[in-house]
Short mmCIF file of C-alpha atoms in Angstrom, two decimals:
data_model
loop_
_atom_site.label_atom_id
_atom_site.label_comp_id
_atom_site.label_asym_id
_atom_site.label_seq_id
_atom_site.Cartn_x
_atom_site.Cartn_y
_atom_site.Cartn_z
CA MET A 14 65.25 22.92 89.80
CA GLN A 15 63.01 25.69 87.37
CA TYR A 16 61.14 28.80 88.11
CA LEU A 17 58.97 31.07 85.83
CA VAL A 18 59.79 34.45 86.35
CA SER A 19 56.69 37.16 85.37
CA VAL A 20 57.28 40.63 83.48
CA ILE A 21 54.30 42.28 85.94
CA PHE A 22 53.12 45.62 83.10
CA GLU A 23 50.48 47.92 83.64
CA GLU A 24 50.29 49.83 80.48
CA ASP A 25 49.69 48.80 77.12
CA GLY A 26 52.94 49.27 75.41
CA ARG A 27 56.02 47.31 73.62
CA ALA A 28 59.60 47.56 75.39
CA THR A 29 61.46 50.87 74.23
CA PRO A 30 64.39 50.13 72.32
CA GLU A 31 66.58 50.85 75.11
CA GLU A 32 65.08 48.03 76.95
CA GLU A 33 65.62 45.33 74.50
CA ALA A 34 69.55 46.42 74.49
CA ALA A 35 69.26 45.80 78.35
CA ILE A 36 67.27 41.99 77.30
CA ASP A 37 69.37 41.02 74.55
CA VAL A 38 72.47 41.29 77.21
CA PHE A 39 70.58 39.70 79.88
CA ASN A 40 69.84 36.56 77.83
CA ASP A 41 73.28 36.48 76.60
CA ARG A 42 74.22 36.26 80.24
CA LEU A 43 71.28 33.51 80.77
CA VAL A 44 73.07 31.13 78.05
CA ALA A 45 76.03 31.65 78.23
CA GLU A 46 76.15 30.71 82.01
CA GLY A 47 73.76 28.19 81.97
CA HIS A 48 70.60 29.75 83.01
CA TRP A 49 68.23 29.62 80.18
CA VAL A 50 65.08 28.02 79.20
CA PHE A 51 63.21 29.85 77.83
CA ALA A 52 61.73 33.06 77.22
CA GLY A 53 59.35 35.62 74.84
CA GLY A 54 57.62 38.67 75.41
CA LEU A 55 53.27 39.25 75.01
CA GLY A 56 50.63 40.13 72.88
CA ALA A 57 48.72 42.86 75.17
CA PRO A 58 45.90 41.47 77.47
CA THR A 59 43.21 42.32 74.61
CA THR A 60 44.89 39.68 72.31
CA ALA A 61 43.56 37.16 74.58
CA THR A 62 40.73 34.41 73.81
CA VAL A 63 39.59 32.01 76.79
CA ILE A 64 39.20 28.68 75.52
CA ASP A 65 36.33 26.71 77.53
CA ASN A 66 35.57 22.95 76.62
CA ARG A 67 35.08 20.60 79.43
CA GLY A 68 31.36 20.52 78.43
CA GLY A 69 29.73 19.07 75.10
CA GLU A 70 30.47 22.38 73.49
CA THR A 71 34.06 24.77 72.56
CA LEU A 72 33.26 27.73 74.26
CA PHE A 73 35.28 30.92 72.84
CA THR A 74 36.08 33.90 74.71
CA ASP A 75 36.79 37.38 73.82
CA GLY A 76 39.35 38.77 76.29
CA PRO A 77 41.93 37.75 79.19
CA PHE A 78 40.04 35.23 81.95
CA VAL A 79 41.12 38.27 84.42
CA GLU A 80 40.57 41.35 84.11
CA SER A 81 43.11 43.22 86.42
CA LYS A 82 45.37 46.83 86.74
CA GLU A 83 48.19 44.56 86.08
CA PHE A 84 49.05 42.06 83.59
CA LEU A 85 51.44 39.32 82.24
CA ALA A 86 53.63 41.29 79.79
CA GLY A 87 56.55 38.59 79.72
CA PHE A 88 58.44 36.00 80.50
CA TRP A 89 61.85 34.14 81.44
CA ILE A 90 61.36 30.01 82.39
CA ILE A 91 65.08 30.09 84.06
CA GLU A 92 67.17 26.92 85.01
CA ALA A 93 68.68 27.80 89.31
CA ALA A 94 69.91 26.27 92.28
CA ASP A 95 68.06 27.49 94.50
CA LEU A 96 65.36 30.52 95.47
CA ASP A 97 68.08 32.11 96.04
CA VAL A 98 69.95 32.39 92.43
CA ALA A 99 66.63 32.72 91.18
CA LEU A 100 66.00 35.90 93.01
CA GLY A 101 69.00 37.71 91.98
CA LEU A 102 68.02 36.59 88.14
CA ALA A 103 64.84 38.11 88.53
CA ALA A 104 66.49 41.40 90.38
CA GLU A 105 68.83 41.89 87.35
CA GLY A 106 65.75 40.47 84.96
CA SER A 107 63.70 43.19 86.30
CA ARG A 108 66.00 46.02 86.03
CA ALA A 109 66.99 44.57 82.52
CA CYS A 110 63.20 45.41 81.67
CA ASN A 111 62.11 47.70 83.47
CA ARG A 112 59.35 46.33 84.88
CA LYS A 113 58.37 43.99 88.75
CA VAL A 114 58.95 40.23 87.67
CA GLU A 115 57.07 37.30 90.03
CA VAL A 116 59.08 34.57 90.43
CA ARG A 117 57.78 31.16 91.20
CA PRO A 118 59.43 28.14 91.10
CA PHE A 119 58.16 24.47 89.13
CA LEU A 120 56.86 21.47 90.71
CA MET B 15 66.72 12.86 140.30
CA SER B 16 63.87 14.74 141.81
CA GLY B 17 60.70 15.24 139.79
CA ALA B 18 61.62 18.84 140.05
CA GLY B 19 64.98 18.16 138.89
CA VAL B 20 64.11 16.39 136.03
CA HIS B 21 61.53 18.78 134.71
CA ASP B 22 63.87 21.79 135.14
CA ALA B 23 66.56 19.29 133.22
CA ILE B 24 63.89 18.74 130.35
CA THR B 25 63.73 23.04 130.16
CA ARG B 26 67.47 23.63 129.81
CA ALA B 27 67.47 21.34 127.29
CA HIS B 28 64.34 23.24 125.55
CA HIS B 29 66.25 25.78 125.80
CA ASP B 30 69.65 25.33 124.80
CA GLU B 31 69.15 22.37 122.82
CA TRP B 32 65.95 22.67 120.98
CA ALA B 33 67.55 25.80 118.02
CA ARG B 34 70.56 22.51 117.03
CA VAL B 35 68.48 19.30 116.87
CA VAL B 36 65.73 21.05 114.32
CA ALA B 37 69.26 22.87 112.43
CA ALA B 38 71.11 18.90 112.58
CA LEU B 39 67.54 17.74 111.71
CA THR B 40 66.87 20.37 108.57
CA ARG B 41 70.73 19.17 107.30
CA ARG B 42 70.37 15.19 106.86
CA PHE B 43 66.88 15.40 105.40
CA GLY B 44 66.90 18.89 104.05
CA ASP B 45 63.08 19.58 105.41
CA LEU B 46 62.29 21.92 107.59
CA ASP B 47 58.91 20.30 108.50
CA VAL B 48 60.43 16.73 108.94
CA ALA B 49 62.86 18.43 111.20
CA GLU B 50 60.05 20.52 113.72
CA GLU B 51 58.05 17.60 114.27
CA ALA B 52 60.87 14.94 114.76
CA ALA B 53 62.04 17.64 117.54
CA ALA B 54 58.98 17.83 118.88
CA GLU B 55 58.96 14.50 119.39
CA ALA B 56 62.16 13.83 120.43
CA PHE B 57 61.24 16.29 123.72
CA ALA B 58 57.69 14.41 124.26
CA ALA B 59 60.07 11.31 123.94
CA ALA B 60 62.02 12.78 127.24
CA VAL B 61 59.50 14.15 128.97
CA GLU B 62 58.26 9.88 129.29
CA ARG B 63 61.61 8.52 129.94
CA TRP B 64 63.32 10.31 131.74
CA PRO B 65 62.21 10.44 135.16
CA ALA B 66 61.49 7.03 134.90
CA ASP B 67 64.86 6.25 133.22
CA GLY B 68 66.93 9.32 134.90
CA VAL B 69 68.84 12.46 132.75
CA PRO B 70 70.89 11.22 129.58
CA ALA B 71 74.62 12.14 130.44
CA ASN B 72 74.60 13.99 126.92
CA PRO B 73 70.93 15.88 126.71
CA GLY B 74 71.46 17.15 123.26
CA ALA B 75 72.96 13.98 122.22
CA TRP B 76 70.16 12.08 123.20
CA LEU B 77 67.72 14.48 121.62
CA THR B 78 69.35 14.56 118.50
CA LEU B 79 69.61 11.17 117.87
CA THR B 80 66.46 9.95 118.99
CA ALA B 81 64.44 12.81 116.99
CA GLY B 82 66.89 11.77 114.18
CA ARG B 83 64.70 8.21 114.69
CA ARG B 84 61.56 10.05 114.44
CA ALA B 85 62.48 11.83 111.10
CA ILE B 86 63.65 8.10 109.44
CA ASP B 87 59.97 6.22 110.43
CA ARG B 88 58.29 9.30 109.05
CA VAL B 89 60.80 9.69 105.85
CA ARG B 90 60.54 5.85 105.05
CA ARG B 91 56.19 5.95 106.09
CA GLU B 92 56.03 8.67 103.64
CA GLY B 93 58.69 7.47 100.95
CA LYS B 94 56.43 4.49 100.07
CA ARG B 95 53.47 6.97 99.62
CA ASP B 96 55.22 9.92 98.15
CA ASP B 97 58.75 9.39 95.98
CA ARG B 98 58.72 13.10 95.25
CA HIS B 99 60.43 13.61 99.16
CA ARG B 100 63.33 12.19 98.50
CA GLU B 101 63.11 14.79 95.78
CA ALA B 102 62.56 17.71 97.37
CA LEU B 103 65.23 17.71 98.98
CA MET B 104 66.38 21.50 100.21
CA ARG B 105 69.13 22.81 98.40
CA TYR B 106 71.97 22.15 101.58
CA ASP B 107 75.43 23.93 100.62
CA ASP B 108 78.25 21.33 101.99
CA ASP B 109 80.95 23.43 101.74
CA PRO B 110 81.80 25.23 104.48
CA PRO B 111 80.44 28.12 105.77
CA GLU B 112 82.72 31.13 105.60
CA PRO B 113 84.30 31.73 109.08
CA LEU B 114 81.98 33.90 110.80
CA GLY B 115 82.82 32.72 114.45
CA ALA B 116 81.63 30.24 115.05
CA VAL B 117 82.30 27.47 112.63
CA GLY B 118 79.84 25.85 110.85
CA ASP B 119 76.98 25.94 113.40
CA GLU B 120 73.86 24.67 111.71
CA ARG B 121 72.03 27.08 113.75
CA LEU B 122 73.03 30.19 111.97
CA ARG B 123 71.44 27.95 108.28
CA LEU B 124 68.57 27.77 109.89
CA ILE B 125 68.32 31.12 111.39
CA PHE B 126 68.68 32.51 107.98
CA THR B 127 66.84 30.24 106.44
CA CYS B 128 64.00 31.18 109.01
CA CYS B 129 64.68 35.25 108.14
CA HIS B 130 64.44 34.24 104.29
CA PRO B 131 63.86 37.86 102.48
CA ALA B 132 61.22 35.70 100.49
CA LEU B 133 58.95 35.31 103.01
CA ALA B 134 56.42 38.01 104.61
CA MET B 135 57.99 39.64 107.51
CA GLU B 136 55.21 38.39 109.70
CA THR B 137 55.94 34.73 108.60
CA ARG B 138 59.71 35.74 109.30
CA VAL B 139 58.75 36.57 113.00
CA ALA B 140 56.69 33.23 113.90
CA LEU B 141 58.67 30.95 111.46
CA THR B 142 62.07 32.12 114.02
CA LEU B 143 59.75 31.82 116.49
CA ARG B 144 58.71 28.38 116.11
CA MET B 145 62.41 26.70 114.47
CA VAL B 146 64.64 28.48 116.50
CA ALA B 147 63.53 29.42 119.86
CA GLY B 148 61.29 26.32 119.82
CA LEU B 149 57.46 28.11 121.10
CA THR B 150 54.28 26.41 120.72
CA VAL B 151 52.52 27.42 117.53
CA ALA B 152 49.88 27.95 120.36
CA GLU B 153 52.43 30.27 122.22
CA ILE B 154 53.21 32.14 119.00
CA ALA B 155 49.81 32.65 118.28
CA ARG B 156 48.95 33.81 121.18
CA ALA B 157 51.84 36.24 121.40
CA PHE B 158 50.77 37.86 118.46
CA LEU B 159 47.00 37.60 119.20
CA VAL B 160 45.70 35.73 116.20
CA ARG B 161 44.52 32.44 116.60
CA GLU B 162 45.96 29.59 116.10
CA THR B 163 44.58 28.11 113.46
CA ALA B 164 45.38 30.98 111.57
CA MET B 165 49.19 31.12 113.17
CA GLU B 166 49.52 27.19 111.78
CA ARG B 167 48.50 27.87 108.30
CA ARG B 168 51.07 30.75 108.20
CA ILE B 169 53.64 28.32 109.82
CA THR B 170 52.56 25.76 107.19
CA ARG B 171 52.32 27.49 104.18
CA ALA B 172 56.06 28.80 105.13
CA LYS B 173 57.53 25.97 105.48
CA ALA B 174 55.39 24.34 102.31
CA LYS B 175 56.99 27.52 100.24
CA ILE B 176 60.87 26.86 101.41
CA LYS B 177 60.14 23.22 100.07
CA ASP B 178 58.89 23.99 96.93
CA ALA B 179 60.68 27.02 95.66
CA ARG B 180 63.79 25.69 97.45
CA VAL B 181 65.17 28.11 99.81
CA PRO B 182 68.58 27.87 100.10
CA TYR B 183 69.87 26.00 103.31
CA ARG B 184 72.92 27.95 103.76
CA VAL B 185 74.39 31.06 105.52
CA PRO B 186 74.45 33.67 102.36
CA SER B 187 77.60 34.48 100.77
CA ALA B 188 79.89 37.22 101.90
CA ALA B 189 78.84 39.79 99.47
CA ASP B 190 74.68 39.05 101.14
CA LEU B 191 75.41 38.55 104.49
CA PRO B 192 75.59 42.62 105.41
CA VAL B 193 72.26 42.82 104.20
CA ARG B 194 70.73 39.12 105.57
CA VAL B 195 72.38 39.98 108.12
CA SER B 196 69.94 43.37 108.54
CA GLY B 197 66.88 41.15 108.19
CA VAL B 198 67.57 38.62 110.79
CA LEU B 199 68.20 41.78 112.71
CA ALA B 200 65.01 43.58 111.77
CA VAL B 201 62.94 40.13 112.59
CA LEU B 202 64.35 40.13 116.28
CA TYR B 203 63.89 43.80 117.29
CA LEU B 204 60.15 43.25 116.03
CA VAL B 205 60.21 40.38 118.71
CA PHE B 206 61.60 42.83 121.47
CA ASN B 207 59.04 45.59 120.55
CA GLU B 208 56.21 43.33 120.05
CA GLY B 209 56.74 42.57 123.55
CA TYR B 210 57.88 45.55 124.83
CA LEU B 211 54.88 47.79 124.01
CA ALA B 212 52.10 45.48 122.58
CA THR B 213 49.30 46.76 120.44
CA GLY B 214 45.84 46.06 120.78
CA PRO B 215 42.76 47.39 123.11
CA GLY B 216 43.26 44.99 126.53
CA ALA B 217 46.81 43.59 125.84
CA ASP B 218 48.97 43.33 128.53
CA PRO B 219 51.25 46.22 127.96
CA ILE B 220 54.29 44.20 128.23
CA ARG B 221 54.89 40.88 127.33
CA PRO B 222 57.95 40.09 129.61
CA GLY B 223 57.68 36.49 127.26
CA LEU B 224 58.71 38.24 124.26
CA THR B 225 61.76 40.24 125.25
CA ALA B 226 62.76 37.83 126.82
CA GLU B 227 63.17 35.27 123.68
CA ALA B 228 64.00 38.07 121.74
CA ILE B 229 67.09 38.70 123.68
CA ARG B 230 67.62 34.98 124.21
CA LEU B 231 67.10 34.77 120.28
CA THR B 232 70.26 37.79 119.98
CA ARG B 233 72.58 36.83 122.58
CA LEU B 234 72.24 33.29 120.44
CA VAL B 235 73.03 35.68 116.75
CA ARG B 236 76.04 37.33 118.83
CA ALA B 237 77.63 33.76 119.90
CA LEU B 238 77.26 33.20 116.05
CA LEU B 239 78.21 36.13 114.43
CA PRO B 240 80.38 38.17 117.52
CA ASP B 241 82.07 40.62 115.42
CA ASP B 242 79.01 42.11 114.10
CA GLY B 243 78.81 45.35 115.03
CA GLU B 244 75.21 46.06 114.44
CA VAL B 245 74.26 42.70 116.01
CA ALA B 246 76.00 43.54 119.36
CA GLY B 247 74.41 47.14 118.97
CA LEU B 248 71.25 45.50 119.22
CA LEU B 249 71.96 43.43 122.40
CA ALA B 250 73.19 46.02 123.79
CA LEU B 251 69.76 47.95 123.01
CA MET B 252 67.64 45.14 123.92
CA LEU B 253 69.24 45.07 127.56
CA LEU B 254 69.24 48.34 128.47
CA ILE B 255 65.47 48.83 127.25
CA GLU B 256 65.00 45.27 129.75
CA ALA B 257 66.68 46.66 131.60
CA ARG B 258 63.75 49.48 132.65
CA ARG B 259 61.46 47.34 132.47
CA ALA B 260 60.45 47.43 136.09
CA ALA B 261 59.85 51.31 136.50
CA ARG B 262 57.90 51.42 133.15
CA VAL B 263 54.79 50.49 134.41
CA SER B 264 52.97 51.72 137.43
CA ARG B 265 51.75 49.92 140.07
CA THR B 266 47.90 50.95 138.70
CA GLY B 267 49.11 49.92 135.46
CA GLU B 268 50.13 53.53 134.11
CA LEU B 269 52.92 53.77 131.96
CA VAL B 270 56.39 55.45 133.13
CA THR B 271 57.79 57.73 130.80
CA LEU B 272 61.91 57.78 131.25
CA ASP B 273 61.61 61.12 133.03
CA GLU B 274 59.70 59.96 135.63
CA GLN B 275 60.72 56.16 136.16
CA ASP B 276 62.42 55.29 139.54
CA ARG B 277 65.87 54.98 138.43
CA GLY B 278 66.44 52.60 141.53
CA ALA B 279 64.66 49.81 140.15
CA TRP B 280 66.36 49.40 136.59
CA ASP B 281 68.05 46.62 136.77
CA ALA B 282 71.98 47.22 137.47
CA GLY B 283 73.38 44.03 135.82
CA LEU B 284 71.64 44.84 132.58
CA VAL B 285 72.77 48.20 132.59
CA ALA B 286 76.11 48.03 133.27
CA GLU B 287 76.21 44.40 130.62
CA GLY B 288 74.60 46.44 128.05
CA HIS B 289 76.88 49.15 128.38
CA ARG B 290 80.01 46.87 128.40
CA LEU B 291 78.75 46.61 124.37
CA VAL B 292 78.62 50.25 124.01
CA ARG B 293 81.78 50.55 124.98
CA GLU B 294 83.15 47.82 123.04
CA ARG B 295 81.70 49.06 119.86
CA LEU B 296 83.39 52.55 120.60
CA ALA B 297 86.53 50.44 120.89
CA ALA B 298 86.33 48.67 117.50
CA GLY B 299 86.01 52.49 115.57
CA VAL B 300 84.04 51.29 113.04
CA ALA B 301 81.15 53.70 111.63
CA PRO B 302 78.00 52.83 114.11
CA GLY B 303 74.87 51.46 112.50
CA ARG B 304 71.34 51.85 113.62
CA TYR B 305 71.37 49.77 116.58
CA GLN B 306 74.89 50.61 117.83
CA ILE B 307 73.41 54.53 117.94
CA LEU B 308 70.14 53.55 119.36
CA ALA B 309 72.31 51.83 121.64
CA ALA B 310 74.77 54.96 122.68
CA ILE B 311 71.45 56.61 123.06
CA ASN B 312 69.90 54.39 125.84
CA ALA B 313 73.76 54.43 127.23
CA VAL B 314 73.44 58.31 128.00
CA HIS B 315 70.62 57.89 129.38
CA THR B 316 71.60 55.03 131.16
CA SER B 317 74.37 56.72 132.94
CA ALA B 318 71.85 59.56 134.12
CA ARG B 319 71.77 58.58 138.36
CA ASP B 320 69.32 61.66 137.67
CA VAL B 321 66.71 62.44 134.60
CA ARG B 322 68.45 66.42 135.83
CA ASP B 323 72.16 64.42 134.61
CA THR B 324 71.61 63.72 131.56
CA ASP B 325 73.94 64.70 128.73
CA TRP B 326 71.48 65.98 126.26
CA SER B 327 74.04 67.62 123.87
CA GLN B 328 75.28 63.65 124.08
CA VAL B 329 72.16 62.32 123.10
CA VAL B 330 70.99 64.78 120.40
CA ALA B 331 74.73 64.84 118.81
CA LEU B 332 73.58 60.37 118.94
CA TYR B 333 70.16 61.54 117.52
CA ASP B 334 72.15 64.27 114.62
CA ARG B 335 74.09 61.03 113.75
CA LEU B 336 70.90 58.52 113.32
CA VAL B 337 68.82 60.99 111.42
CA ARG B 338 71.69 60.75 108.69
CA LEU B 339 71.09 57.14 108.45
CA ASP B 340 67.65 56.71 109.05
CA ARG B 341 65.46 59.47 107.50
CA SER B 342 62.10 58.55 108.89
CA PRO B 343 60.10 60.75 110.55
CA VAL B 344 59.63 58.57 114.29
CA VAL B 345 63.43 59.52 114.66
CA ALA B 346 63.33 62.78 113.62
CA LEU B 347 60.21 63.38 116.12
CA ASN B 348 62.57 61.42 118.88
CA ARG B 349 65.32 63.81 118.52
CA ALA B 350 62.78 66.78 118.60
CA VAL B 351 62.24 65.06 122.34
CA ALA B 352 65.15 65.19 122.50
CA VAL B 353 66.01 69.29 121.57
CA ALA B 354 63.39 70.58 123.41
CA GLU B 355 65.65 69.49 127.01
CA LEU B 356 68.59 71.50 125.61
CA ASP B 357 66.98 74.43 123.49
CA GLY B 358 63.63 74.58 125.18
CA PRO B 359 60.27 73.68 124.48
CA ASP B 360 59.69 76.46 121.90
CA VAL B 361 62.59 75.36 119.59
CA ALA B 362 61.32 71.11 119.73
CA LEU B 363 57.80 72.27 118.64
CA ALA B 364 59.08 74.03 115.59
CA ALA B 365 60.51 70.60 114.52
CA VAL B 366 57.80 68.65 115.75
CA GLU B 367 55.23 70.71 113.80
CA ARG B 368 57.12 70.81 110.41
CA LEU B 369 56.37 65.64 111.23
CA GLY B 370 52.94 66.55 110.84
CA GLY B 371 51.64 65.57 107.28
CA ASP B 372 54.06 62.57 108.18
CA LEU B 373 53.09 61.52 111.72
CA SER B 374 49.04 62.81 112.20
CA GLY B 375 48.45 59.10 112.83
CA TYR B 376 50.89 58.41 115.51
CA HIS B 377 50.04 58.49 118.99
CA ALA B 378 53.85 59.24 120.30
CA PHE B 379 53.79 63.08 117.28
CA HIS B 380 49.85 63.86 119.44
CA ALA B 381 51.37 63.17 123.01
CA THR B 382 55.00 64.71 122.25
CA ARG B 383 53.32 67.68 120.61
CA ALA B 384 50.49 67.73 123.58
CA ASP B 385 53.59 67.42 126.32
CA LEU B 386 55.83 70.78 124.90
CA LEU B 387 52.66 72.55 124.19
CA ARG B 388 51.83 71.41 128.27
CA ARG B 389 54.98 72.81 128.80
CA LEU B 390 54.91 76.39 126.69
CA GLY B 391 51.25 76.96 128.46
CA ARG B 392 49.59 76.87 125.85
CA SER B 393 46.68 74.47 127.57
CA ALA B 394 43.80 74.66 125.06
CA GLU B 395 45.96 73.29 122.82
CA SER B 396 47.38 70.79 124.59
CA ARG B 397 44.55 69.09 126.12
CA ALA B 398 43.32 68.70 122.13
CA ALA B 399 46.71 66.83 121.11
CA TYR B 400 46.58 64.79 124.46
CA ALA B 401 42.42 63.59 122.93
CA ALA B 402 44.48 63.06 119.83
CA ALA B 403 46.76 60.71 121.54
CA ILE B 404 44.74 59.04 123.96
CA GLU B 405 42.02 58.06 120.71
CA LEU B 406 45.21 56.38 118.75
CA ALA B 407 47.00 54.73 121.78
CA GLY B 408 47.61 51.40 121.74
CA ASN B 409 47.09 49.92 125.16
CA SER B 410 45.37 50.63 128.61
CA ALA B 411 48.97 51.45 129.93
CA GLU B 412 49.90 54.07 127.73
CA VAL B 413 46.31 55.95 127.94
CA ALA B 414 45.95 56.13 131.59
CA ALA B 415 49.82 57.65 131.29
CA LEU B 416 48.44 60.53 128.72
CA THR B 417 44.79 60.82 130.30
CA ARG B 418 47.02 61.39 133.75
CA ARG B 419 49.78 64.32 131.79
CA ARG B 420 46.58 66.01 130.54
CA ASP B 421 44.87 66.17 134.05
CA ARG B 422 47.65 68.02 134.72
CA LEU B 423 46.85 70.65 132.73
CA ALA B 424 46.23 74.23 134.27
CA GLY B 425 42.62 75.29 133.81
#
């Protein structure tokens, strides 16, 4: 079973060196214990482009598709046997990156 | 057997067997929704068949078997449409649970799943009342003053989350157990409190159905986790509060405070059982948690045959312990009420005034302040405080009691 662990943040700015180091330790553990699928940090919402190709013409729009105080700053995709395992890992991830995270199952 | 006899047998089976049937089917089919529906169908079948066929020798086995057949029918029916169903089976831990009293009782897994921390508190309450206590959605909706469709949606969403996010169906590991048990107890205490002092205008001040359900569920959890001190503490607390129910509301529908209650109207059996549990915890010699301390405070109150015999120094000492565990201003407010009896209303009022910042929206803060000001002869300030308390009070019985106390003020 795979879960998306979204990193939620409210200010621009990259992770500090201490946070980077803690994230590396956490990622190594995910790999070692077989939970690692993929992870990445994202550029600021202002770097986003929205594309709509449902009609005849491809529309490009500058900026994120929703404006909100909180935004997605990065994510992990983890493999976990059940929600309890996923929540435990997400709690450690939140501590490592020093940000709130949200857990959602893949269907 | 007479019609009434069969009816009683079905009611008893519902009380005793509902959670067991739901738990057994959840284990077998890995799906709360299938389990709930099949259990409901099995009980409906009992209502239809038992009056004609007679009550089976082992009602629980009959119900589990019947429910199992209904569940197989449904899974087969849906299997043709939706093969994903089988993939979505809940994760079930086949290892026998840690030896926790009643080893392997399926109902414990059910309770922990319904009270999972990934669910909102009101959802845990609703799910526990439906899956474990067997209340209907309509009954739960009525108890919490929401529309039946809204309650149905809440429960349906919760079942879908448990399935899709794969909330495991198991007893938590030993490391997680204390936190998870306290989560279960919080659900039970909330159910009890909603019954004990209902909120909302026009609500019955006391809903004995909910307090009785909370006590029944807590007894079940106690049977499953007999060595947990806080489970025993919560049960004792509920019993000692429930014991005073008949004395808590006057014939005119007014809430009667502890100091004015007719202590002869208390339920002596419940008081004795509550006291026995508190003594059992004292003898265990383990540092008590929040519920055990609250139970001990209630044991002191219910040991006094007359309010003047109350051992207030003991009550204050217990509140001092509670404050160390729980720094909430509500605990400090309750402590101040006891301090008024021990050290006088002026000392208590000084403590209460310090809580104004946190509790200015809480009716009990204003009511306590009003009572203390009245005892100190500060009538005008007292009157204003009663007015603030009446404004914020949750139900008519409290308003009636506060109004009467205000009207007793001189001048």
